[in-house]
PDB file of C-alpha atoms and ligand atoms in Angstrom:
ATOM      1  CA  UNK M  99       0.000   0.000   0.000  1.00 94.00           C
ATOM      2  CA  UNK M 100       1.269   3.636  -1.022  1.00 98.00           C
ATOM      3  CA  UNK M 101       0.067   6.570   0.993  1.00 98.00           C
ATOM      4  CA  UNK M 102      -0.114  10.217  -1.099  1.00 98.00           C
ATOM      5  CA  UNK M 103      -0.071  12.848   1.190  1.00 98.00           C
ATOM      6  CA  UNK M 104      -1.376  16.299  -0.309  1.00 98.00           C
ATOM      7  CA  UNK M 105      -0.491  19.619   1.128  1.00 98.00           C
ATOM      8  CA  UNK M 106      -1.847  22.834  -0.349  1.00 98.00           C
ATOM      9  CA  UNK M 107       0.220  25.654   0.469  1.00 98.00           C
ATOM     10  CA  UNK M 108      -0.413  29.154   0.237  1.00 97.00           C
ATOM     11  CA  UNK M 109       2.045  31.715   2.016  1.00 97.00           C
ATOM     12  CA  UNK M 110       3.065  29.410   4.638  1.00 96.00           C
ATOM     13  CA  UNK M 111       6.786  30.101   4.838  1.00 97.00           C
ATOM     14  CA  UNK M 112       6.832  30.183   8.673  1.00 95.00           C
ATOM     15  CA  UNK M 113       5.621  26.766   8.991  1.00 97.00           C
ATOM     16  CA  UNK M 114       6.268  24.801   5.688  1.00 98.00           C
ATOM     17  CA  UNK M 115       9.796  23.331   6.707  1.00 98.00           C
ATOM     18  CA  UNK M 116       8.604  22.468  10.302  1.00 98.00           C
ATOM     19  CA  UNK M 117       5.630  20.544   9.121  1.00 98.00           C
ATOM     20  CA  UNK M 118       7.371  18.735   6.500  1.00 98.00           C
ATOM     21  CA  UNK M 119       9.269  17.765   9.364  1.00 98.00           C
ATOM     22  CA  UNK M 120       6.395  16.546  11.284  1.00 98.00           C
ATOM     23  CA  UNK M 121       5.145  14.690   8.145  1.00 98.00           C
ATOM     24  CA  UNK M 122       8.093  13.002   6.963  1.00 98.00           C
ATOM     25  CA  UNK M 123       8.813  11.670  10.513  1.00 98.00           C
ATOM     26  CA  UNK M 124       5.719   9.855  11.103  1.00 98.00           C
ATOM     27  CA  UNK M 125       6.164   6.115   9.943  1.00 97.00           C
ATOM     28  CA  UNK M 126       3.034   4.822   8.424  1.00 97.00           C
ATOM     29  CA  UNK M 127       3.702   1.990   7.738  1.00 96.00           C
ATOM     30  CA  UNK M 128       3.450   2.436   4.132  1.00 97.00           C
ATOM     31  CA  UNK M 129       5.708   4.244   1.388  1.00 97.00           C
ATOM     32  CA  UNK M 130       4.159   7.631   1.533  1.00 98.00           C
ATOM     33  CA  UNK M 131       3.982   9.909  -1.436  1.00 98.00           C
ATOM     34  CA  UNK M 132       4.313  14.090  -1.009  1.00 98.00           C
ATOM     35  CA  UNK M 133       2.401  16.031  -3.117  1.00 98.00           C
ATOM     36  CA  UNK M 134       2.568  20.213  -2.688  1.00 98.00           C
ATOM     37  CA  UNK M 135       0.759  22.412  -4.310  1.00 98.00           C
ATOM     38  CA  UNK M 136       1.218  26.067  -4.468  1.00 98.00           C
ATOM     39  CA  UNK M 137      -0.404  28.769  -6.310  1.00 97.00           C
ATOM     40  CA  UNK M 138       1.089  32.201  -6.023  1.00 96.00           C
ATOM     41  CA  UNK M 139       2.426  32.589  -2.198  1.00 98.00           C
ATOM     42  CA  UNK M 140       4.106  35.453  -2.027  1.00 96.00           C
ATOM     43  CA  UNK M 141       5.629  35.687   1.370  1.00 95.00           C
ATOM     44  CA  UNK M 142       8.967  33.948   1.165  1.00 96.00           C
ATOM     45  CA  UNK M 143       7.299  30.387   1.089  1.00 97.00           C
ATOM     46  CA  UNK M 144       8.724  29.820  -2.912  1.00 98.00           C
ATOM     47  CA  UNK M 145      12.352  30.317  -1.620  1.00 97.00           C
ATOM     48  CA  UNK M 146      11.382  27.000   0.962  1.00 97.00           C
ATOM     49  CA  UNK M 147      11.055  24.446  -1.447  1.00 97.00           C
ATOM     50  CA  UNK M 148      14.567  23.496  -3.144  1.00 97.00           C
ATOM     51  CA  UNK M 149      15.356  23.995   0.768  1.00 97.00           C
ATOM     52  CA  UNK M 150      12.964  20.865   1.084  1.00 97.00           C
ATOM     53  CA  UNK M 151      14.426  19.147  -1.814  1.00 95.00           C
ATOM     54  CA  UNK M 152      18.191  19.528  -0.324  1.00 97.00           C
ATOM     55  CA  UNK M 153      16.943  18.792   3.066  1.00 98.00           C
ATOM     56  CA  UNK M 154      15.286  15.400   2.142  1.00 98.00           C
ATOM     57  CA  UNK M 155      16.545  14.480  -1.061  1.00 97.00           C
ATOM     58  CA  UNK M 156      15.456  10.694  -0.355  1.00 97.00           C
ATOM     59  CA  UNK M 157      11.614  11.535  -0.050  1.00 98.00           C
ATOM     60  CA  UNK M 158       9.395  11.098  -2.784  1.00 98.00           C
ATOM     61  CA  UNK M 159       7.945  14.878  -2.998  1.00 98.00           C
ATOM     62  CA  UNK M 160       6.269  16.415  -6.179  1.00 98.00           C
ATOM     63  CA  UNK M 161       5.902  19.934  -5.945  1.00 98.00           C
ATOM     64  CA  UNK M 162       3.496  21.428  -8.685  1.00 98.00           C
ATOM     65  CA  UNK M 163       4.498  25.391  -8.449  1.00 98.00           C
ATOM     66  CA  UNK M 164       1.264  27.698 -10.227  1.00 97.00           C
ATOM     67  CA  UNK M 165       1.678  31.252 -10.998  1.00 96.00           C
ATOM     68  CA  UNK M 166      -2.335  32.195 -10.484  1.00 97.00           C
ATOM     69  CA  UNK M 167      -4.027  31.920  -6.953  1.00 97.00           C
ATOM     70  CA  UNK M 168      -7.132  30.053  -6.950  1.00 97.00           C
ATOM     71  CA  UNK M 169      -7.998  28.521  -3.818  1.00 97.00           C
ATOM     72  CA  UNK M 170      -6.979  25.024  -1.818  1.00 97.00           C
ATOM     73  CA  UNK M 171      -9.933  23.287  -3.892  1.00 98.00           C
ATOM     74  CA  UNK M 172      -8.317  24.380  -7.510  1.00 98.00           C
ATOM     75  CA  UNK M 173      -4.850  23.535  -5.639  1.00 98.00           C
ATOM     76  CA  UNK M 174      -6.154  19.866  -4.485  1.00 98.00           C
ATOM     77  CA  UNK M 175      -7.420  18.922  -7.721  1.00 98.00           C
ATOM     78  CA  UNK M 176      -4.233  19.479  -9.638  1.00 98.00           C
ATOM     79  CA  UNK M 177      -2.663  17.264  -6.105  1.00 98.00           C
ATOM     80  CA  UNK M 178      -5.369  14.515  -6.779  1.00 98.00           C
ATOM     81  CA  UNK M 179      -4.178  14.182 -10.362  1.00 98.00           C
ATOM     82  CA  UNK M 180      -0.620  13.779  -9.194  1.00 98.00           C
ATOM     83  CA  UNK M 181      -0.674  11.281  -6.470  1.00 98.00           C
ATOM     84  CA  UNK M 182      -0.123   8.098  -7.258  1.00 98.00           C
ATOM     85  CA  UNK M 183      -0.961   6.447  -3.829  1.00 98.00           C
ATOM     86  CA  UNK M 184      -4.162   3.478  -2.669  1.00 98.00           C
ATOM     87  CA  UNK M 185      -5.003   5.880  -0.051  1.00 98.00           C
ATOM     88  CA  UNK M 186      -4.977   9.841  -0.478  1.00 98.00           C
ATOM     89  CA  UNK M 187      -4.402  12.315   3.056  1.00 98.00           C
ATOM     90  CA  UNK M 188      -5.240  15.926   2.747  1.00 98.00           C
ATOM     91  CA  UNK M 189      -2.349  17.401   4.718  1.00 98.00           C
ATOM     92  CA  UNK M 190      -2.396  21.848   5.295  1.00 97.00           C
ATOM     93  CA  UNK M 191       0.677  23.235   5.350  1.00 97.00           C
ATOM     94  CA  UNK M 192       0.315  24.878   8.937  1.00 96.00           C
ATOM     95  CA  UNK M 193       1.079  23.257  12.280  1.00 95.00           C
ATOM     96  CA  UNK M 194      -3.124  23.120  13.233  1.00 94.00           C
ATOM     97  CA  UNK M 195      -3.197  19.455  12.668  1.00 96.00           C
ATOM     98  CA  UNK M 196      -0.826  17.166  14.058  1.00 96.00           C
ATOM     99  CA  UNK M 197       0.513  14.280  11.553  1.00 98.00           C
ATOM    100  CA  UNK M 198       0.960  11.865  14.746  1.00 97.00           C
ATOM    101  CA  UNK M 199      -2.256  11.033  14.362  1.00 97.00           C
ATOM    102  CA  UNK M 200      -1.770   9.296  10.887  1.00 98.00           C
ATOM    103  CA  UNK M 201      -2.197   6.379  12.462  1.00 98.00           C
ATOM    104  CA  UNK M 202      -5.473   6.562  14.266  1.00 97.00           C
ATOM    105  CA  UNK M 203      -6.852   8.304  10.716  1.00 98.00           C
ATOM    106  CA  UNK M 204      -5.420   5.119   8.628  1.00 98.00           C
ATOM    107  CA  UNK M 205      -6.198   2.329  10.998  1.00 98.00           C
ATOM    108  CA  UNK M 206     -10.185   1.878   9.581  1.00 98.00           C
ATOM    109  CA  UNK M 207      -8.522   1.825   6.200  1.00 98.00           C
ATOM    110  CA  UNK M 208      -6.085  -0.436   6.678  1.00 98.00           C
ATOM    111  CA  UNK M 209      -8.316  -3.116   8.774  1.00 98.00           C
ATOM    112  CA  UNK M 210     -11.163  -2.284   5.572  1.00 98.00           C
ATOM    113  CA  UNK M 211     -13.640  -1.288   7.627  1.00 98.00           C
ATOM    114  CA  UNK M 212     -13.258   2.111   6.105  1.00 98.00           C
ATOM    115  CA  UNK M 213     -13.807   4.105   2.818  1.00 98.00           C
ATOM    116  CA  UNK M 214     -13.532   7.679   4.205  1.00 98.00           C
ATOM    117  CA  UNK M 215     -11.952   8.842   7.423  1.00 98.00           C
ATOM    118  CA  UNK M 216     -12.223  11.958   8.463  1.00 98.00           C
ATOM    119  CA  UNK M 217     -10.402  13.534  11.459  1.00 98.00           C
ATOM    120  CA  UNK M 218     -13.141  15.330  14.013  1.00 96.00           C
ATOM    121  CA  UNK M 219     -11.987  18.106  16.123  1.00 93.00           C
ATOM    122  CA  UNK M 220     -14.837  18.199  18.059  1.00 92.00           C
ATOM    123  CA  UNK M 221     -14.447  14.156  19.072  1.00 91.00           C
ATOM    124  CA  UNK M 222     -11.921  12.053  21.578  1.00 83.00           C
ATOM    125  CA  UNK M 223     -10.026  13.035  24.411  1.00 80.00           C
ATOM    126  CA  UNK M 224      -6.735  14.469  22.381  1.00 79.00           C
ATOM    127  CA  UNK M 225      -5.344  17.742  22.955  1.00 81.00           C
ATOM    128  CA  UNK M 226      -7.060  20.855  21.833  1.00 83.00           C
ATOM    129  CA  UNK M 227      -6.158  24.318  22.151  1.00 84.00           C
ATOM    130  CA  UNK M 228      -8.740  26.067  23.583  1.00 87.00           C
ATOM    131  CA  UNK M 229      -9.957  27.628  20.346  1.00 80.00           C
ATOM    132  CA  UNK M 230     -12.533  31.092  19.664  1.00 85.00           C
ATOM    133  CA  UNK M 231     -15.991  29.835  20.430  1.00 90.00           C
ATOM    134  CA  UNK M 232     -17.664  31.922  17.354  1.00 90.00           C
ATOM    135  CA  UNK M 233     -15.617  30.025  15.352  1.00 87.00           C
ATOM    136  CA  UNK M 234     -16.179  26.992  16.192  1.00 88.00           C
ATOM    137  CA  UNK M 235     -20.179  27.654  16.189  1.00 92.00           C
ATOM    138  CA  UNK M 236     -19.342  28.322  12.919  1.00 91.00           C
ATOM    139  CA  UNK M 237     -18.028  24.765  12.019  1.00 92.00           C
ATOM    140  CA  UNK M 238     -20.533  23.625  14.075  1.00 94.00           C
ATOM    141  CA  UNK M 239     -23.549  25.412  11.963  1.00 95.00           C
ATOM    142  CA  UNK M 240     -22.206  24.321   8.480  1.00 96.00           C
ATOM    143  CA  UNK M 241     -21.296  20.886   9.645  1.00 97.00           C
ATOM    144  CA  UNK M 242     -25.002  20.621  10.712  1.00 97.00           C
ATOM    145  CA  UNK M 243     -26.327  21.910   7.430  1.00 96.00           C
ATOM    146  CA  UNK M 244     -24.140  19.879   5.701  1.00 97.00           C
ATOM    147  CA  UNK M 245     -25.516  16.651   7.676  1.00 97.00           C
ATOM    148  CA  UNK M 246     -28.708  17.777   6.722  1.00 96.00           C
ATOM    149  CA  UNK M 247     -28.149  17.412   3.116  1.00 96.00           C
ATOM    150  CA  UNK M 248     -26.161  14.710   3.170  1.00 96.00           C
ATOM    151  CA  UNK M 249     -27.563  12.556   6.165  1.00 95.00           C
ATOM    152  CA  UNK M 250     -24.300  11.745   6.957  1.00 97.00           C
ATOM    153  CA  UNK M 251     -23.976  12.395  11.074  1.00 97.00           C
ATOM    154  CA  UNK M 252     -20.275  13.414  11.171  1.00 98.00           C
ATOM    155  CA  UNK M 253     -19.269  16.160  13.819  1.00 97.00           C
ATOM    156  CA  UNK M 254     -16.646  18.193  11.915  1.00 97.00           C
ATOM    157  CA  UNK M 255     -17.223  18.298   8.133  1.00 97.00           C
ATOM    158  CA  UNK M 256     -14.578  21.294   7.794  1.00 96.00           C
ATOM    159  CA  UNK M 257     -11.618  19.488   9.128  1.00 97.00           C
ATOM    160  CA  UNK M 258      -8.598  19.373   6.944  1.00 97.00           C
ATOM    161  CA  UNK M 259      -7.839  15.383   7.647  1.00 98.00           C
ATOM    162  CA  UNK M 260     -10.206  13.513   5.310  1.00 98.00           C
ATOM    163  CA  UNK M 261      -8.325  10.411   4.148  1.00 98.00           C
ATOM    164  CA  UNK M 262      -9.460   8.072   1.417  1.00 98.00           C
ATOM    165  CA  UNK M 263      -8.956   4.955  -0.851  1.00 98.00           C
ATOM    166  CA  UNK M 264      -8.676   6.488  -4.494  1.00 97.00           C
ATOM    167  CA  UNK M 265     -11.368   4.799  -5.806  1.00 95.00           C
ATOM    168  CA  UNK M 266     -13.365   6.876  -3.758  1.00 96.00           C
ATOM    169  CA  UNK M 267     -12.951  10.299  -5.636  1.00 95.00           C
ATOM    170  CA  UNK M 268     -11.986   7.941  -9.359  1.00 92.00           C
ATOM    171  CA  UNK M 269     -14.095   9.498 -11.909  1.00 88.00           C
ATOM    172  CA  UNK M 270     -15.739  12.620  -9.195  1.00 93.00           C
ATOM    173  CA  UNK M 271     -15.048  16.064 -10.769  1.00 94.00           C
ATOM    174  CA  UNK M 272     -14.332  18.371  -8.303  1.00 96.00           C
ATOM    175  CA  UNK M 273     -15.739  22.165  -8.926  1.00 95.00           C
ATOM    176  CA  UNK M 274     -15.150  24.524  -5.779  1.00 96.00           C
ATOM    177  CA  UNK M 275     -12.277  26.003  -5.881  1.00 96.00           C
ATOM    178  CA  UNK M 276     -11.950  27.478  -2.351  1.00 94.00           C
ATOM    179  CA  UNK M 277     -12.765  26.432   0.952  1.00 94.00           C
ATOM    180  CA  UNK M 278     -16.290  25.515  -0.361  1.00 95.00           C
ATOM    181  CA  UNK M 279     -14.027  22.324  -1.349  1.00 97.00           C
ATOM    182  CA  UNK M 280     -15.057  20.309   2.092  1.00 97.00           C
ATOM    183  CA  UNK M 281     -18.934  20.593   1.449  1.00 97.00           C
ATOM    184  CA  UNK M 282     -18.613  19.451  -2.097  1.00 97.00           C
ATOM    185  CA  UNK M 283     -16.390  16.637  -1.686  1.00 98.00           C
ATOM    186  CA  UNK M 284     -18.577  15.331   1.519  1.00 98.00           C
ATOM    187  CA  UNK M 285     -21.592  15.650  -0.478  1.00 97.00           C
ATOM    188  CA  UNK M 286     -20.241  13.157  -3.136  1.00 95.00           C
ATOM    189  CA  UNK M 287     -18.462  10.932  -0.957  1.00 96.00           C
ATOM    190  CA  UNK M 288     -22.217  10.343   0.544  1.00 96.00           C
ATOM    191  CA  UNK M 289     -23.677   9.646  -2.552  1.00 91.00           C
ATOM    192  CA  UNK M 290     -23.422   6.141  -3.676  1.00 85.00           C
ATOM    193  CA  UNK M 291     -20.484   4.925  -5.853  1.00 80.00           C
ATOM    194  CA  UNK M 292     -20.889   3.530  -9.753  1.00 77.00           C
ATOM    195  CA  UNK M 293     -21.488   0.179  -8.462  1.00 83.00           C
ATOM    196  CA  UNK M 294     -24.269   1.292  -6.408  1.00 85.00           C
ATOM    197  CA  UNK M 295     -22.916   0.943  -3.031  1.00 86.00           C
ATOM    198  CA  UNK M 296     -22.491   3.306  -0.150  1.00 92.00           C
ATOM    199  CA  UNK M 297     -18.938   4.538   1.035  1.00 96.00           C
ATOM    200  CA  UNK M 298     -17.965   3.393   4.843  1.00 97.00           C
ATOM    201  CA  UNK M 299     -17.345   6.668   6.087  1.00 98.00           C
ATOM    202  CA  UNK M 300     -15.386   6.813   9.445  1.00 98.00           C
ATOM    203  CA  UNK M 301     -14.460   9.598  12.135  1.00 97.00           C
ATOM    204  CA  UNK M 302     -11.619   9.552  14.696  1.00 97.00           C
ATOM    205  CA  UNK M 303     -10.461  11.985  16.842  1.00 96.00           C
ATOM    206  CA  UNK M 304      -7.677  14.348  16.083  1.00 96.00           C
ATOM    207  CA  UNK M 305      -5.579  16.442  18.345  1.00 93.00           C
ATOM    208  CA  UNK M 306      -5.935  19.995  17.404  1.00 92.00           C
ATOM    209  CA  UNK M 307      -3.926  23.753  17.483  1.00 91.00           C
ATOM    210  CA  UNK M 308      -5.941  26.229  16.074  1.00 86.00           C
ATOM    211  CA  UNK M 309      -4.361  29.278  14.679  1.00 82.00           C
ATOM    212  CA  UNK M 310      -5.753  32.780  14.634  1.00 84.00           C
ATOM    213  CA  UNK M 311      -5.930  35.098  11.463  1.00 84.00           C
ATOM    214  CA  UNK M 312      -2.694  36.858  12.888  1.00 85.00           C
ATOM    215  CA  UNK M 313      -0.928  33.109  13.284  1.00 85.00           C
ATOM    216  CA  UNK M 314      -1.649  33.273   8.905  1.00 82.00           C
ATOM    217  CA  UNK M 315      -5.243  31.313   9.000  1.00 83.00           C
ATOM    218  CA  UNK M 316      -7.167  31.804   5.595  1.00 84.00           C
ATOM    219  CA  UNK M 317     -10.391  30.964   6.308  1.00 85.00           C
ATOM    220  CA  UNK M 318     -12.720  33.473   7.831  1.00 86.00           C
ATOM    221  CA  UNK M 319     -16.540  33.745   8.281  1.00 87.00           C
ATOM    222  CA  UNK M 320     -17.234  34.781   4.863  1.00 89.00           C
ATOM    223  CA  UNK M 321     -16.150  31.433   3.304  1.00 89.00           C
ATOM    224  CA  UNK M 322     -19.079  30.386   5.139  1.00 90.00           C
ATOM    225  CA  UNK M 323     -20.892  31.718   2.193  1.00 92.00           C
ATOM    226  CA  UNK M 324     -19.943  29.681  -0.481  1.00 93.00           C
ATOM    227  CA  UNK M 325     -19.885  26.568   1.643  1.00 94.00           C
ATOM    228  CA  UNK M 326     -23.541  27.003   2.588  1.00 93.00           C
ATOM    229  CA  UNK M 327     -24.208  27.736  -1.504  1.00 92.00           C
ATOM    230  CA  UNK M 328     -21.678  24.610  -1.890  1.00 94.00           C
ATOM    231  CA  UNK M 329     -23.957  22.385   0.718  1.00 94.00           C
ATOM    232  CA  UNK M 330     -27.419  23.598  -1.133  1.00 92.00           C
ATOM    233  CA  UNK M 331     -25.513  22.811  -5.058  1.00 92.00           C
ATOM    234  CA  UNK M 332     -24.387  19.401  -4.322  1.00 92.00           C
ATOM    235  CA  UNK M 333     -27.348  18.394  -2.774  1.00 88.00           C
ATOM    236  CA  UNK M 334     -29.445  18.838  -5.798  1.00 82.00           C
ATOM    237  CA  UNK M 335     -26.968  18.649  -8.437  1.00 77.00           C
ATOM    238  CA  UNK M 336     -24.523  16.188  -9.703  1.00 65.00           C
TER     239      UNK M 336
HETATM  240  N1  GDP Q1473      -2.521  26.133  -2.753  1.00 51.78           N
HETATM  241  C1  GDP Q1473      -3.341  26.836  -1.956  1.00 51.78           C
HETATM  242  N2  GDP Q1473      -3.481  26.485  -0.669  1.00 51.78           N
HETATM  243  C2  GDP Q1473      -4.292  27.243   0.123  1.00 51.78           C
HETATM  244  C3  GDP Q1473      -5.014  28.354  -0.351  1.00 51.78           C
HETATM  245  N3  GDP Q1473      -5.734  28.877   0.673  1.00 51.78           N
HETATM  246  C4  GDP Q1473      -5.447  28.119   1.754  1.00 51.78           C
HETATM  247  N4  GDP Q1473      -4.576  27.143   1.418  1.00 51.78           N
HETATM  248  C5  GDP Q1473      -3.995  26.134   2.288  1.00 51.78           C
HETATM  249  O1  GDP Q1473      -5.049  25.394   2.854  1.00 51.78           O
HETATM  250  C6  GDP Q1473      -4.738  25.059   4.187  1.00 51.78           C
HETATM  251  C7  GDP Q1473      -5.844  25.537   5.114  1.00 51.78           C
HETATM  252  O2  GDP Q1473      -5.834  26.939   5.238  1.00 51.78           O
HETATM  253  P1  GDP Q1473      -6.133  27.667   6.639  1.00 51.78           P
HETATM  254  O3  GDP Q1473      -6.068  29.125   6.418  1.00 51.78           O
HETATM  255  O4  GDP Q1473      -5.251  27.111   7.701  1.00 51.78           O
HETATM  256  O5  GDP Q1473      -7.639  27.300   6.899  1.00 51.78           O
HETATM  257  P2  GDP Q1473      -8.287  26.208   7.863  1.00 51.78           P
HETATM  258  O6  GDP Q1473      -7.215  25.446   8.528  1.00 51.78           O
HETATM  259  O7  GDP Q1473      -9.151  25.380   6.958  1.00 51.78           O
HETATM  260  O8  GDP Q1473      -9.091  27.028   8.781  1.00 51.78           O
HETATM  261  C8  GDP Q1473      -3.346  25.633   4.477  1.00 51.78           C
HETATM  262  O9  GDP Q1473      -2.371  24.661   4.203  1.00 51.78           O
HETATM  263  C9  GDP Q1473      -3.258  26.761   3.468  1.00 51.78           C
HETATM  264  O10 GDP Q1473      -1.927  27.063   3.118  1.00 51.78           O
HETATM  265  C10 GDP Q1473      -4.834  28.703  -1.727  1.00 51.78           C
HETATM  266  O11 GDP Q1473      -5.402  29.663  -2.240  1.00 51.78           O
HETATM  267  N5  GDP Q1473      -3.992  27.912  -2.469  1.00 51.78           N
HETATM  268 MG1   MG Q1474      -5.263  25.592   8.982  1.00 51.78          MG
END
């Protein structure tokens, strides 16, 4: 089994290094695959990667370098086409989530109990930084809508760790090219596959160290927007 980890990365040069780090450490138990995606950071993060490349020459790492900033949906697309691996891991490029926990996220996969894990912030007893309540209200709100459409009954539809056998998104087109990207793919993941059949769709918990908008997050209430028109879309259309 191959795991493809894919990292979008936009203007993350304080953190890029460190969690390649954190990545590349954990053993998997698998060959793992690094896929990075950047479209137009302009803080210092482009002058990172042959640092990456020097620094781990042995690692299998693909970096796909775009001029035009369009979003982490537009930049996981192009990473989907590129990864070569059984199981895909959507990895950020900040130090929120904590790539210890590739091993409670894989586990359902690799027994084949699982389909779909995703990693809930809101479940388990890991460590959590206590993070802004309105904020999390906010994932709270949209995950409930989200459920709603989808009759799924997960807890944290916007987390970053959703990790998946590739025959899962095979043959999916993928439109949103923001953060609208979680709704969408969770709405097809919950639709039933060519052959008919329902995805297993698991949730573990994740540890958790939020970042505020001063830390470099991207996200912000306004992307709620989109993800509510992205929830609505999906349900109804294909
Ligand atoms: N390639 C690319 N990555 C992005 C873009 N916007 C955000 N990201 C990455 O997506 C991840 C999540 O962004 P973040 O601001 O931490 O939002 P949150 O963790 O979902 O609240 C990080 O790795 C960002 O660098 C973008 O426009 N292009
Ligand atoms: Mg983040």
């Amino acid at each position: 089994m191959r795991l493809s980890i894919i990292i979008p990365v936009y203007n993350e040069a304080d953190t890029l290094e460190e969690i390649l780090g954190r990545v590349i450490a954990v053993d998997v138990g698998m060959e793992k695959q690094l896929v990075l995606i950047d479209d137009g950071s302009k803080d210092g993060t482009r002058e990172v990667y042959p640092k990456l490349k020097e620094r781990w020459p042995e690692v299998d790492m693909s970096i796909k370098l775009m001029d035009v900033n369009r979003g982490k949906g537009a930049a996981l697309r192009e990473g989907f086409a590129m990864a070569t691996g059984d199981i895909l891991l959507i990895q950020d490029a900040d130090l929120e989530y904590n790539p210890e926990d590739y091993g409670i996220l894989l586990k359902p996969l690799t027994d084949d109990i699982a389909d779909v894990v995703y990693g809930s912030r809101f479940r388990g007893g890991a460590a959590h930084r206590v993070d802004r309540f309105w904020h999390m209200v906010g994932n709270r709100f949209v995950t409930l809508l989200s459920n709603m459409a989808t009759d799924l009954n997960l807890t944290d539809m916007e987390t970053c760790y959703k990790v998946f056998r590739r025959e899962v998104i095979d043959g999916v087109k993928f439109r949103c090219n923001r953060f609208d990207f979680e709704p969408e793919f969770t709405a097809k993941v919950a639709r039933p596959s060519k052959s008919g059949q329902h995805w297993r769709v698991y949730e573990v918990g994740i540890s958790y160290a939020g970042r505020s908008h001063d830390e470099g997050k991207k996200i912000s209430w306004l992307d709620g927007f989109p993800a509510l028109w992205a929830i609505i879309k999906y349900r109804f259309l294909g």
